[in-house]
Structures are given as C-alpha cells and as structure tokens.
Amino acid sequence: MELDIAADELKSALDRLRRAQGQIAGIIRMIEAGRDCEEVITQLAAASRALDRAGFAIIATVLQHCTAVGAPAGEDAERMRARLERLFLSLA
C-alpha cells in the first residue's frame, strides 16, 4: 500500500516524528553524559509514546483517505480492510 497522501494531511504525524527524533537524540546525549537511569527511562517512554501517536495519526489519515477515495485499482475492499487491520494491530 503506497502512502500517496499529501504531506499536509500527514503534518501532525510528521511533527510528532520530528519531536520523537529530538527526544531520541536527547536520550543518546543523556546516556553519553551518564545521566540518571530513571530520567533516561522516562524520556524513552515519552519517545515511545510519541512514535505510537505518530503511527496512529498516520493510520487514521490513511483510513480517512481510503474511505473517501476507496480501494486502489485491482484491490477489493475486503483485502484493503485486512491490510489496514494488520497495520493497526502492528501498533497496538
């Protein structure tokens, strides 16, 4: 399934991914500086949540797009639904 959705429709997901990217860079610096383990784990949890939310935002956008546009040529609705379900469950 190609992600042929306009970038502006995925803006919130991209913003979350950029935020997570910054958090991960910060975590690396924290580990290199020998910061407290609890602080590192707290930041890891925050980055993980940011990635999860970005994934859910992408899936929500794809679902919205698919319901508006329909299944791609050559793919029936049931097959598309099964593919979207697998994507959703991969984040759950």
PDB file of N, CA and C in Angstrom:
ATOM      1  N   MET A   1       0.860  -1.174   0.000  1.00  0.00           N
ATOM      2  CA  MET A   1       0.000   0.000   0.000  1.00  0.00           C
ATOM      3  C   MET A   1       0.900   1.230   0.000  1.00  0.00           C
ATOM      4  N   GLU A   2       0.810   2.014  -1.038  1.00  0.00           N
ATOM      5  CA  GLU A   2       1.603   3.231  -1.124  1.00  0.00           C
ATOM      6  C   GLU A   2       0.940   4.331  -0.320  1.00  0.00           C
ATOM      7  N   LEU A   3       1.771   5.197   0.237  1.00  0.00           N
ATOM      8  CA  LEU A   3       1.262   6.311   1.034  1.00  0.00           C
ATOM      9  C   LEU A   3       1.211   7.535   0.132  1.00  0.00           C
ATOM     10  N   ASP A   4       0.229   7.547  -0.777  1.00  0.00           N
ATOM     11  CA  ASP A   4       0.098   8.645  -1.734  1.00  0.00           C
ATOM     12  C   ASP A   4      -0.862   9.709  -1.210  1.00  0.00           C
ATOM     13  N   ILE A   5      -0.569  10.148  -0.005  1.00  0.00           N
ATOM     14  CA  ILE A   5      -1.382  11.161   0.661  1.00  0.00           C
ATOM     15  C   ILE A   5      -0.543  12.428   0.743  1.00  0.00           C
ATOM     16  N   ALA A   6      -1.162  13.550   0.514  1.00  0.00           N
ATOM     17  CA  ALA A   6      -0.446  14.826   0.542  1.00  0.00           C
ATOM     18  C   ALA A   6       0.233  15.031   1.894  1.00  0.00           C
ATOM     19  N   ALA A   7       1.423  15.596   1.877  1.00  0.00           N
ATOM     20  CA  ALA A   7       2.197  15.804   3.101  1.00  0.00           C
ATOM     21  C   ALA A   7       1.444  16.656   4.117  1.00  0.00           C
ATOM     22  N   ASP A   8       0.629  17.601   3.636  1.00  0.00           N
ATOM     23  CA  ASP A   8      -0.093  18.451   4.581  1.00  0.00           C
ATOM     24  C   ASP A   8      -1.120  17.650   5.374  1.00  0.00           C
ATOM     25  N   GLU A   9      -1.620  16.548   4.798  1.00  0.00           N
ATOM     26  CA  GLU A   9      -2.559  15.699   5.525  1.00  0.00           C
ATOM     27  C   GLU A   9      -1.858  14.904   6.628  1.00  0.00           C
ATOM     28  N   LEU A  10      -0.561  14.735   6.489  1.00  0.00           N
ATOM     29  CA  LEU A  10       0.221  13.994   7.476  1.00  0.00           C
ATOM     30  C   LEU A  10       1.043  14.915   8.365  1.00  0.00           C
ATOM     31  N   LYS A  11       0.750  16.212   8.350  1.00  0.00           N
ATOM     32  CA  LYS A  11       1.552  17.185   9.089  1.00  0.00           C
ATOM     33  C   LYS A  11       1.652  16.850  10.569  1.00  0.00           C
ATOM     34  N   SER A  12       0.552  16.497  11.217  1.00  0.00           N
ATOM     35  CA  SER A  12       0.621  16.222  12.654  1.00  0.00           C
ATOM     36  C   SER A  12       1.496  15.005  12.930  1.00  0.00           C
ATOM     37  N   ALA A  13       1.419  13.993  12.066  1.00  0.00           N
ATOM     38  CA  ALA A  13       2.266  12.811  12.248  1.00  0.00           C
ATOM     39  C   ALA A  13       3.735  13.176  12.044  1.00  0.00           C
ATOM     40  N   LEU A  14       4.013  13.975  11.031  1.00  0.00           N
ATOM     41  CA  LEU A  14       5.392  14.393  10.788  1.00  0.00           C
ATOM     42  C   LEU A  14       5.936  15.229  11.940  1.00  0.00           C
ATOM     43  N   ASP A  15       5.099  16.101  12.494  1.00  0.00           N
ATOM     44  CA  ASP A  15       5.517  16.897  13.652  1.00  0.00           C
ATOM     45  C   ASP A  15       5.846  15.994  14.835  1.00  0.00           C
ATOM     46  N   ARG A  16       5.019  14.978  15.065  1.00  0.00           N
ATOM     47  CA  ARG A  16       5.274  14.040  16.163  1.00  0.00           C
ATOM     48  C   ARG A  16       6.565  13.259  15.927  1.00  0.00           C
ATOM     49  N   LEU A  17       6.802  12.854  14.681  1.00  0.00           N
ATOM     50  CA  LEU A  17       8.029  12.122  14.375  1.00  0.00           C
ATOM     51  C   LEU A  17       9.266  12.997  14.576  1.00  0.00           C
ATOM     52  N   ARG A  18       9.172  14.260  14.193  1.00  0.00           N
ATOM     53  CA  ARG A  18      10.306  15.172  14.411  1.00  0.00           C
ATOM     54  C   ARG A  18      10.558  15.379  15.909  1.00  0.00           C
ATOM     55  N   ARG A  19       9.471  15.475  16.672  1.00  0.00           N
ATOM     56  CA  ARG A  19       9.595  15.618  18.118  1.00  0.00           C
ATOM     57  C   ARG A  19      10.261  14.370  18.711  1.00  0.00           C
ATOM     58  N   ALA A  20       9.842  13.204  18.269  1.00  0.00           N
ATOM     59  CA  ALA A  20      10.431  11.950  18.746  1.00  0.00           C
ATOM     60  C   ALA A  20      11.901  11.865  18.355  1.00  0.00           C
ATOM     61  N   GLN A  21      12.214  12.339  17.158  1.00  0.00           N
ATOM     62  CA  GLN A  21      13.601  12.343  16.705  1.00  0.00           C
ATOM     63  C   GLN A  21      14.459  13.190  17.656  1.00  0.00           C
ATOM     64  N   GLY A  22      13.941  14.347  18.049  1.00  0.00           N
ATOM     65  CA  GLY A  22      14.659  15.195  19.003  1.00  0.00           C
ATOM     66  C   GLY A  22      14.778  14.543  20.367  1.00  0.00           C
ATOM     67  N   GLN A  23      13.712  13.862  20.796  1.00  0.00           N
ATOM     68  CA  GLN A  23      13.756  13.173  22.088  1.00  0.00           C
ATOM     69  C   GLN A  23      14.797  12.063  22.067  1.00  0.00           C
ATOM     70  N   ILE A  24      14.866  11.320  20.974  1.00  0.00           N
ATOM     71  CA  ILE A  24      15.831  10.230  20.884  1.00  0.00           C
ATOM     72  C   ILE A  24      17.255  10.770  20.880  1.00  0.00           C
ATOM     73  N   ALA A  25      17.478  11.867  20.178  1.00  0.00           N
ATOM     74  CA  ALA A  25      18.809  12.496  20.202  1.00  0.00           C
ATOM     75  C   ALA A  25      19.151  12.926  21.627  1.00  0.00           C
ATOM     76  N   GLY A  26      18.159  13.459  22.341  1.00  0.00           N
ATOM     77  CA  GLY A  26      18.378  13.855  23.732  1.00  0.00           C
ATOM     78  C   GLY A  26      18.680  12.667  24.619  1.00  0.00           C
ATOM     79  N   ILE A  27      18.023  11.558  24.379  1.00  0.00           N
ATOM     80  CA  ILE A  27      18.264  10.344  25.160  1.00  0.00           C
ATOM     81  C   ILE A  27      19.692   9.853  24.948  1.00  0.00           C
ATOM     82  N   ILE A  28      20.137   9.886  23.710  1.00  0.00           N
ATOM     83  CA  ILE A  28      21.514   9.481  23.412  1.00  0.00           C
ATOM     84  C   ILE A  28      22.496  10.356  24.178  1.00  0.00           C
ATOM     85  N   ARG A  29      22.260  11.669  24.169  1.00  0.00           N
ATOM     86  CA  ARG A  29      23.139  12.585  24.908  1.00  0.00           C
ATOM     87  C   ARG A  29      23.095  12.290  26.405  1.00  0.00           C
ATOM     88  N   MET A  30      21.892  11.993  26.925  1.00  0.00           N
ATOM     89  CA  MET A  30      21.750  11.676  28.350  1.00  0.00           C
ATOM     90  C   MET A  30      22.563  10.441  28.721  1.00  0.00           C
ATOM     91  N   ILE A  31      22.498   9.411  27.883  1.00  0.00           N
ATOM     92  CA  ILE A  31      23.247   8.178  28.162  1.00  0.00           C
ATOM     93  C   ILE A  31      24.743   8.451  28.102  1.00  0.00           C
ATOM     94  N   GLU A  32      25.162   9.187  27.068  1.00  0.00           N
ATOM     95  CA  GLU A  32      26.585   9.504  26.926  1.00  0.00           C
ATOM     96  C   GLU A  32      27.102  10.332  28.091  1.00  0.00           C
ATOM     97  N   ALA A  33      26.227  11.167  28.677  1.00  0.00           N
ATOM     98  CA  ALA A  33      26.621  12.011  29.807  1.00  0.00           C
ATOM     99  C   ALA A  33      26.492  11.277  31.141  1.00  0.00           C
ATOM    100  N   GLY A  34      25.993  10.046  31.107  1.00  0.00           N
ATOM    101  CA  GLY A  34      25.877   9.277  32.340  1.00  0.00           C
ATOM    102  C   GLY A  34      24.742   9.736  33.239  1.00  0.00           C
ATOM    103  N   ARG A  35      23.663  10.243  32.640  1.00  0.00           N
ATOM    104  CA  ARG A  35      22.525  10.723  33.423  1.00  0.00           C
ATOM    105  C   ARG A  35      21.850   9.587  34.168  1.00  0.00           C
ATOM    106  N   ASP A  36      21.029   9.968  35.116  1.00  0.00           N
ATOM    107  CA  ASP A  36      20.309   9.039  35.963  1.00  0.00           C
ATOM    108  C   ASP A  36      19.449   8.090  35.127  1.00  0.00           C
ATOM    109  N   CYS A  37      19.484   6.821  35.480  1.00  0.00           N
ATOM    110  CA  CYS A  37      18.753   5.785  34.747  1.00  0.00           C
ATOM    111  C   CYS A  37      17.252   6.082  34.703  1.00  0.00           C
ATOM    112  N   GLU A  38      16.688   6.552  35.780  1.00  0.00           N
ATOM    113  CA  GLU A  38      15.255   6.843  35.829  1.00  0.00           C
ATOM    114  C   GLU A  38      14.883   7.959  34.851  1.00  0.00           C
ATOM    115  N   GLU A  39      15.737   8.967  34.756  1.00  0.00           N
ATOM    116  CA  GLU A  39      15.490  10.056  33.806  1.00  0.00           C
ATOM    117  C   GLU A  39      15.531   9.550  32.366  1.00  0.00           C
ATOM    118  N   VAL A  40      16.495   8.668  32.075  1.00  0.00           N
ATOM    119  CA  VAL A  40      16.627   8.121  30.729  1.00  0.00           C
ATOM    120  C   VAL A  40      15.391   7.302  30.372  1.00  0.00           C
ATOM    121  N   ILE A  41      14.952   6.460  31.301  1.00  0.00           N
ATOM    122  CA  ILE A  41      13.784   5.617  31.039  1.00  0.00           C
ATOM    123  C   ILE A  41      12.531   6.464  30.860  1.00  0.00           C
ATOM    124  N   THR A  42      12.403   7.537  31.638  1.00  0.00           N
ATOM    125  CA  THR A  42      11.253   8.431  31.486  1.00  0.00           C
ATOM    126  C   THR A  42      11.233   9.034  30.092  1.00  0.00           C
ATOM    127  N   GLN A  43      12.385   9.443  29.606  1.00  0.00           N
ATOM    128  CA  GLN A  43      12.459  10.020  28.262  1.00  0.00           C
ATOM    129  C   GLN A  43      12.235   8.967  27.181  1.00  0.00           C
ATOM    130  N   LEU A  44      12.712   7.737  27.418  1.00  0.00           N
ATOM    131  CA  LEU A  44      12.446   6.650  26.475  1.00  0.00           C
ATOM    132  C   LEU A  44      10.949   6.392  26.357  1.00  0.00           C
ATOM    133  N   ALA A  45      10.253   6.405  27.483  1.00  0.00           N
ATOM    134  CA  ALA A  45       8.805   6.191  27.471  1.00  0.00           C
ATOM    135  C   ALA A  45       8.111   7.312  26.704  1.00  0.00           C
ATOM    136  N   ALA A  46       8.555   8.536  26.889  1.00  0.00           N
ATOM    137  CA  ALA A  46       7.955   9.665  26.181  1.00  0.00           C
ATOM    138  C   ALA A  46       8.183   9.544  24.675  1.00  0.00           C
ATOM    139  N   ALA A  47       9.389   9.151  24.272  1.00  0.00           N
ATOM    140  CA  ALA A  47       9.686   8.985  22.847  1.00  0.00           C
ATOM    141  C   ALA A  47       8.853   7.848  22.256  1.00  0.00           C
ATOM    142  N   SER A  48       8.699   6.792  23.004  1.00  0.00           N
ATOM    143  CA  SER A  48       7.889   5.658  22.548  1.00  0.00           C
ATOM    144  C   SER A  48       6.440   6.083  22.339  1.00  0.00           C
ATOM    145  N   ARG A  49       5.896   6.851  23.278  1.00  0.00           N
ATOM    146  CA  ARG A  49       4.516   7.346  23.127  1.00  0.00           C
ATOM    147  C   ARG A  49       4.397   8.254  21.916  1.00  0.00           C
ATOM    148  N   ALA A  50       5.402   9.095  21.682  1.00  0.00           N
ATOM    149  CA  ALA A  50       5.365   9.991  20.518  1.00  0.00           C
ATOM    150  C   ALA A  50       5.356   9.187  19.218  1.00  0.00           C
ATOM    151  N   LEU A  51       6.146   8.120  19.161  1.00  0.00           N
ATOM    152  CA  LEU A  51       6.159   7.276  17.964  1.00  0.00           C
ATOM    153  C   LEU A  51       4.826   6.564  17.783  1.00  0.00           C
ATOM    154  N   ASP A  52       4.267   6.060  18.873  1.00  0.00           N
ATOM    155  CA  ASP A  52       2.960   5.407  18.797  1.00  0.00           C
ATOM    156  C   ASP A  52       1.895   6.365  18.283  1.00  0.00           C
ATOM    157  N   ARG A  53       1.884   7.565  18.816  1.00  0.00           N
ATOM    158  CA  ARG A  53       0.876   8.544  18.412  1.00  0.00           C
ATOM    159  C   ARG A  53       1.050   8.927  16.946  1.00  0.00           C
ATOM    160  N   ALA A  54       2.298   9.035  16.493  1.00  0.00           N
ATOM    161  CA  ALA A  54       2.549   9.333  15.084  1.00  0.00           C
ATOM    162  C   ALA A  54       2.016   8.199  14.209  1.00  0.00           C
ATOM    163  N   GLY A  55       2.256   6.974  14.620  1.00  0.00           N
ATOM    164  CA  GLY A  55       1.761   5.830  13.864  1.00  0.00           C
ATOM    165  C   GLY A  55       0.250   5.813  13.789  1.00  0.00           C
ATOM    166  N   PHE A  56      -0.404   6.081  14.918  1.00  0.00           N
ATOM    167  CA  PHE A  56      -1.862   6.110  14.925  1.00  0.00           C
ATOM    168  C   PHE A  56      -2.394   7.261  14.073  1.00  0.00           C
ATOM    169  N   ALA A  57      -1.701   8.395  14.096  1.00  0.00           N
ATOM    170  CA  ALA A  57      -2.126   9.523  13.264  1.00  0.00           C
ATOM    171  C   ALA A  57      -2.017   9.172  11.786  1.00  0.00           C
ATOM    172  N   ILE A  58      -0.969   8.455  11.415  1.00  0.00           N
ATOM    173  CA  ILE A  58      -0.805   8.046  10.020  1.00  0.00           C
ATOM    174  C   ILE A  58      -1.915   7.072   9.633  1.00  0.00           C
ATOM    175  N   ILE A  59      -2.184   6.107  10.496  1.00  0.00           N
ATOM    176  CA  ILE A  59      -3.241   5.140  10.191  1.00  0.00           C
ATOM    177  C   ILE A  59      -4.595   5.832  10.093  1.00  0.00           C
ATOM    178  N   ALA A  60      -4.873   6.753  10.998  1.00  0.00           N
ATOM    179  CA  ALA A  60      -6.144   7.473  10.948  1.00  0.00           C
ATOM    180  C   ALA A  60      -6.278   8.246   9.639  1.00  0.00           C
ATOM    181  N   THR A  61      -5.194   8.872   9.194  1.00  0.00           N
ATOM    182  CA  THR A  61      -5.213   9.622   7.941  1.00  0.00           C
ATOM    183  C   THR A  61      -5.422   8.681   6.755  1.00  0.00           C
ATOM    184  N   VAL A  62      -4.745   7.540   6.779  1.00  0.00           N
ATOM    185  CA  VAL A  62      -4.906   6.565   5.701  1.00  0.00           C
ATOM    186  C   VAL A  62      -6.347   6.053   5.677  1.00  0.00           C
ATOM    187  N   LEU A  63      -6.905   5.756   6.845  1.00  0.00           N
ATOM    188  CA  LEU A  63      -8.289   5.282   6.893  1.00  0.00           C
ATOM    189  C   LEU A  63      -9.246   6.331   6.347  1.00  0.00           C
ATOM    190  N   GLN A  64      -9.035   7.563   6.748  1.00  0.00           N
ATOM    191  CA  GLN A  64      -9.881   8.652   6.258  1.00  0.00           C
ATOM    192  C   GLN A  64      -9.757   8.763   4.736  1.00  0.00           C
ATOM    193  N   HIS A  65      -8.539   8.690   4.248  1.00  0.00           N
ATOM    194  CA  HIS A  65      -8.281   8.785   2.809  1.00  0.00           C
ATOM    195  C   HIS A  65      -8.935   7.614   2.073  1.00  0.00           C
ATOM    196  N   CYS A  66      -8.796   6.414   2.614  1.00  0.00           N
ATOM    197  CA  CYS A  66      -9.341   5.227   1.953  1.00  0.00           C
ATOM    198  C   CYS A  66     -10.862   5.252   1.910  1.00  0.00           C
ATOM    199  N   THR A  67     -11.476   5.752   2.955  1.00  0.00           N
ATOM    200  CA  THR A  67     -12.934   5.799   2.943  1.00  0.00           C
ATOM    201  C   THR A  67     -13.436   6.848   1.959  1.00  0.00           C
ATOM    202  N   ALA A  68     -12.653   7.891   1.750  1.00  0.00           N
ATOM    203  CA  ALA A  68     -13.061   8.937   0.809  1.00  0.00           C
ATOM    204  C   ALA A  68     -12.786   8.525  -0.639  1.00  0.00           C
ATOM    205  N   VAL A  69     -11.670   7.837  -0.859  1.00  0.00           N
ATOM    206  CA  VAL A  69     -11.232   7.514  -2.214  1.00  0.00           C
ATOM    207  C   VAL A  69     -11.628   6.092  -2.613  1.00  0.00           C
ATOM    208  N   GLY A  70     -11.632   5.183  -1.655  1.00  0.00           N
ATOM    209  CA  GLY A  70     -11.927   3.788  -1.951  1.00  0.00           C
ATOM    210  C   GLY A  70     -10.663   2.982  -2.145  1.00  0.00           C
ATOM    211  N   ALA A  71     -10.830   1.722  -2.413  1.00  0.00           N
ATOM    212  CA  ALA A  71      -9.693   0.813  -2.589  1.00  0.00           C
ATOM    213  C   ALA A  71      -8.928   1.152  -3.860  1.00  0.00           C
ATOM    214  N   PRO A  72      -7.590   0.955  -3.823  1.00  0.00           N
ATOM    215  CA  PRO A  72      -6.795   1.170  -5.039  1.00  0.00           C
ATOM    216  C   PRO A  72      -7.243   0.218  -6.141  1.00  0.00           C
ATOM    217  N   ALA A  73      -6.965   0.589  -7.368  1.00  0.00           N
ATOM    218  CA  ALA A  73      -7.335  -0.249  -8.514  1.00  0.00           C
ATOM    219  C   ALA A  73      -6.754  -1.644  -8.347  1.00  0.00           C
ATOM    220  N   GLY A  74      -7.578  -2.637  -8.583  1.00  0.00           N
ATOM    221  CA  GLY A  74      -7.118  -4.017  -8.502  1.00  0.00           C
ATOM    222  C   GLY A  74      -7.176  -4.614  -7.111  1.00  0.00           C
ATOM    223  N   GLU A  75      -7.633  -3.862  -6.123  1.00  0.00           N
ATOM    224  CA  GLU A  75      -7.710  -4.398  -4.765  1.00  0.00           C
ATOM    225  C   GLU A  75      -9.141  -4.283  -4.267  1.00  0.00           C
ATOM    226  N   ASP A  76      -9.685  -5.394  -3.789  1.00  0.00           N
ATOM    227  CA  ASP A  76     -11.056  -5.338  -3.299  1.00  0.00           C
ATOM    228  C   ASP A  76     -11.078  -4.761  -1.882  1.00  0.00           C
ATOM    229  N   ALA A  77     -12.244  -4.322  -1.486  1.00  0.00           N
ATOM    230  CA  ALA A  77     -12.405  -3.645  -0.193  1.00  0.00           C
ATOM    231  C   ALA A  77     -12.024  -4.545   0.969  1.00  0.00           C
ATOM    232  N   GLU A  78     -12.340  -5.823   0.892  1.00  0.00           N
ATOM    233  CA  GLU A  78     -12.026  -6.742   1.994  1.00  0.00           C
ATOM    234  C   GLU A  78     -10.517  -6.914   2.160  1.00  0.00           C
ATOM    235  N   ARG A  79      -9.816  -7.025   1.058  1.00  0.00           N
ATOM    236  CA  ARG A  79      -8.353  -7.158   1.123  1.00  0.00           C
ATOM    237  C   ARG A  79      -7.726  -5.887   1.698  1.00  0.00           C
ATOM    238  N   MET A  80      -8.223  -4.738   1.274  1.00  0.00           N
ATOM    239  CA  MET A  80      -7.714  -3.485   1.807  1.00  0.00           C
ATOM    240  C   MET A  80      -8.002  -3.382   3.302  1.00  0.00           C
ATOM    241  N   ARG A  81      -9.195  -3.777   3.730  1.00  0.00           N
ATOM    242  CA  ARG A  81      -9.546  -3.739   5.142  1.00  0.00           C
ATOM    243  C   ARG A  81      -8.609  -4.627   5.947  1.00  0.00           C
ATOM    244  N   ALA A  82      -8.302  -5.814   5.434  1.00  0.00           N
ATOM    245  CA  ALA A  82      -7.405  -6.731   6.127  1.00  0.00           C
ATOM    246  C   ALA A  82      -6.002  -6.136   6.253  1.00  0.00           C
ATOM    247  N   ARG A  83      -5.532  -5.482   5.205  1.00  0.00           N
ATOM    248  CA  ARG A  83      -4.207  -4.845   5.252  1.00  0.00           C
ATOM    249  C   ARG A  83      -4.180  -3.715   6.274  1.00  0.00           C
ATOM    250  N   LEU A  84      -5.229  -2.898   6.295  1.00  0.00           N
ATOM    251  CA  LEU A  84      -5.299  -1.806   7.263  1.00  0.00           C
ATOM    252  C   LEU A  84      -5.390  -2.338   8.691  1.00  0.00           C
ATOM    253  N   GLU A  85      -6.122  -3.426   8.859  1.00  0.00           N
ATOM    254  CA  GLU A  85      -6.230  -4.032  10.187  1.00  0.00           C
ATOM    255  C   GLU A  85      -4.864  -4.507  10.673  1.00  0.00           C
ATOM    256  N   ARG A  86      -4.094  -5.146   9.805  1.00  0.00           N
ATOM    257  CA  ARG A  86      -2.744  -5.594  10.188  1.00  0.00           C
ATOM    258  C   ARG A  86      -1.865  -4.405  10.568  1.00  0.00           C
ATOM    259  N   LEU A  87      -1.971  -3.333   9.805  1.00  0.00           N
ATOM    260  CA  LEU A  87      -1.190  -2.141  10.142  1.00  0.00           C
ATOM    261  C   LEU A  87      -1.562  -1.597  11.524  1.00  0.00           C
ATOM    262  N   PHE A  88      -2.854  -1.503  11.752  1.00  0.00           N
ATOM    263  CA  PHE A  88      -3.325  -1.000  13.037  1.00  0.00           C
ATOM    264  C   PHE A  88      -2.847  -1.886  14.174  1.00  0.00           C
ATOM    265  N   LEU A  89      -2.978  -3.173  14.018  1.00  0.00           N
ATOM    266  CA  LEU A  89      -2.578  -4.113  15.077  1.00  0.00           C
ATOM    267  C   LEU A  89      -1.078  -4.117  15.302  1.00  0.00           C
ATOM    268  N   SER A  90      -0.311  -3.774  14.283  1.00  0.00           N
ATOM    269  CA  SER A  90       1.148  -3.733  14.462  1.00  0.00           C
ATOM    270  C   SER A  90       1.557  -2.637  15.443  1.00  0.00           C
ATOM    271  N   LEU A  91       0.712  -1.656  15.636  1.00  0.00           N
ATOM    272  CA  LEU A  91       0.996  -0.577  16.597  1.00  0.00           C
ATOM    273  C   LEU A  91       0.368  -0.817  17.963  1.00  0.00           C
ATOM    274  N   ALA A  92      -0.574  -1.719  18.014  1.00  0.00           N
ATOM    275  CA  ALA A  92      -1.295  -1.962  19.270  1.00  0.00           C
ATOM    276  C   ALA A  92      -0.456  -2.754  20.252  1.00  0.00           C
TER     277      ALA A  92
END
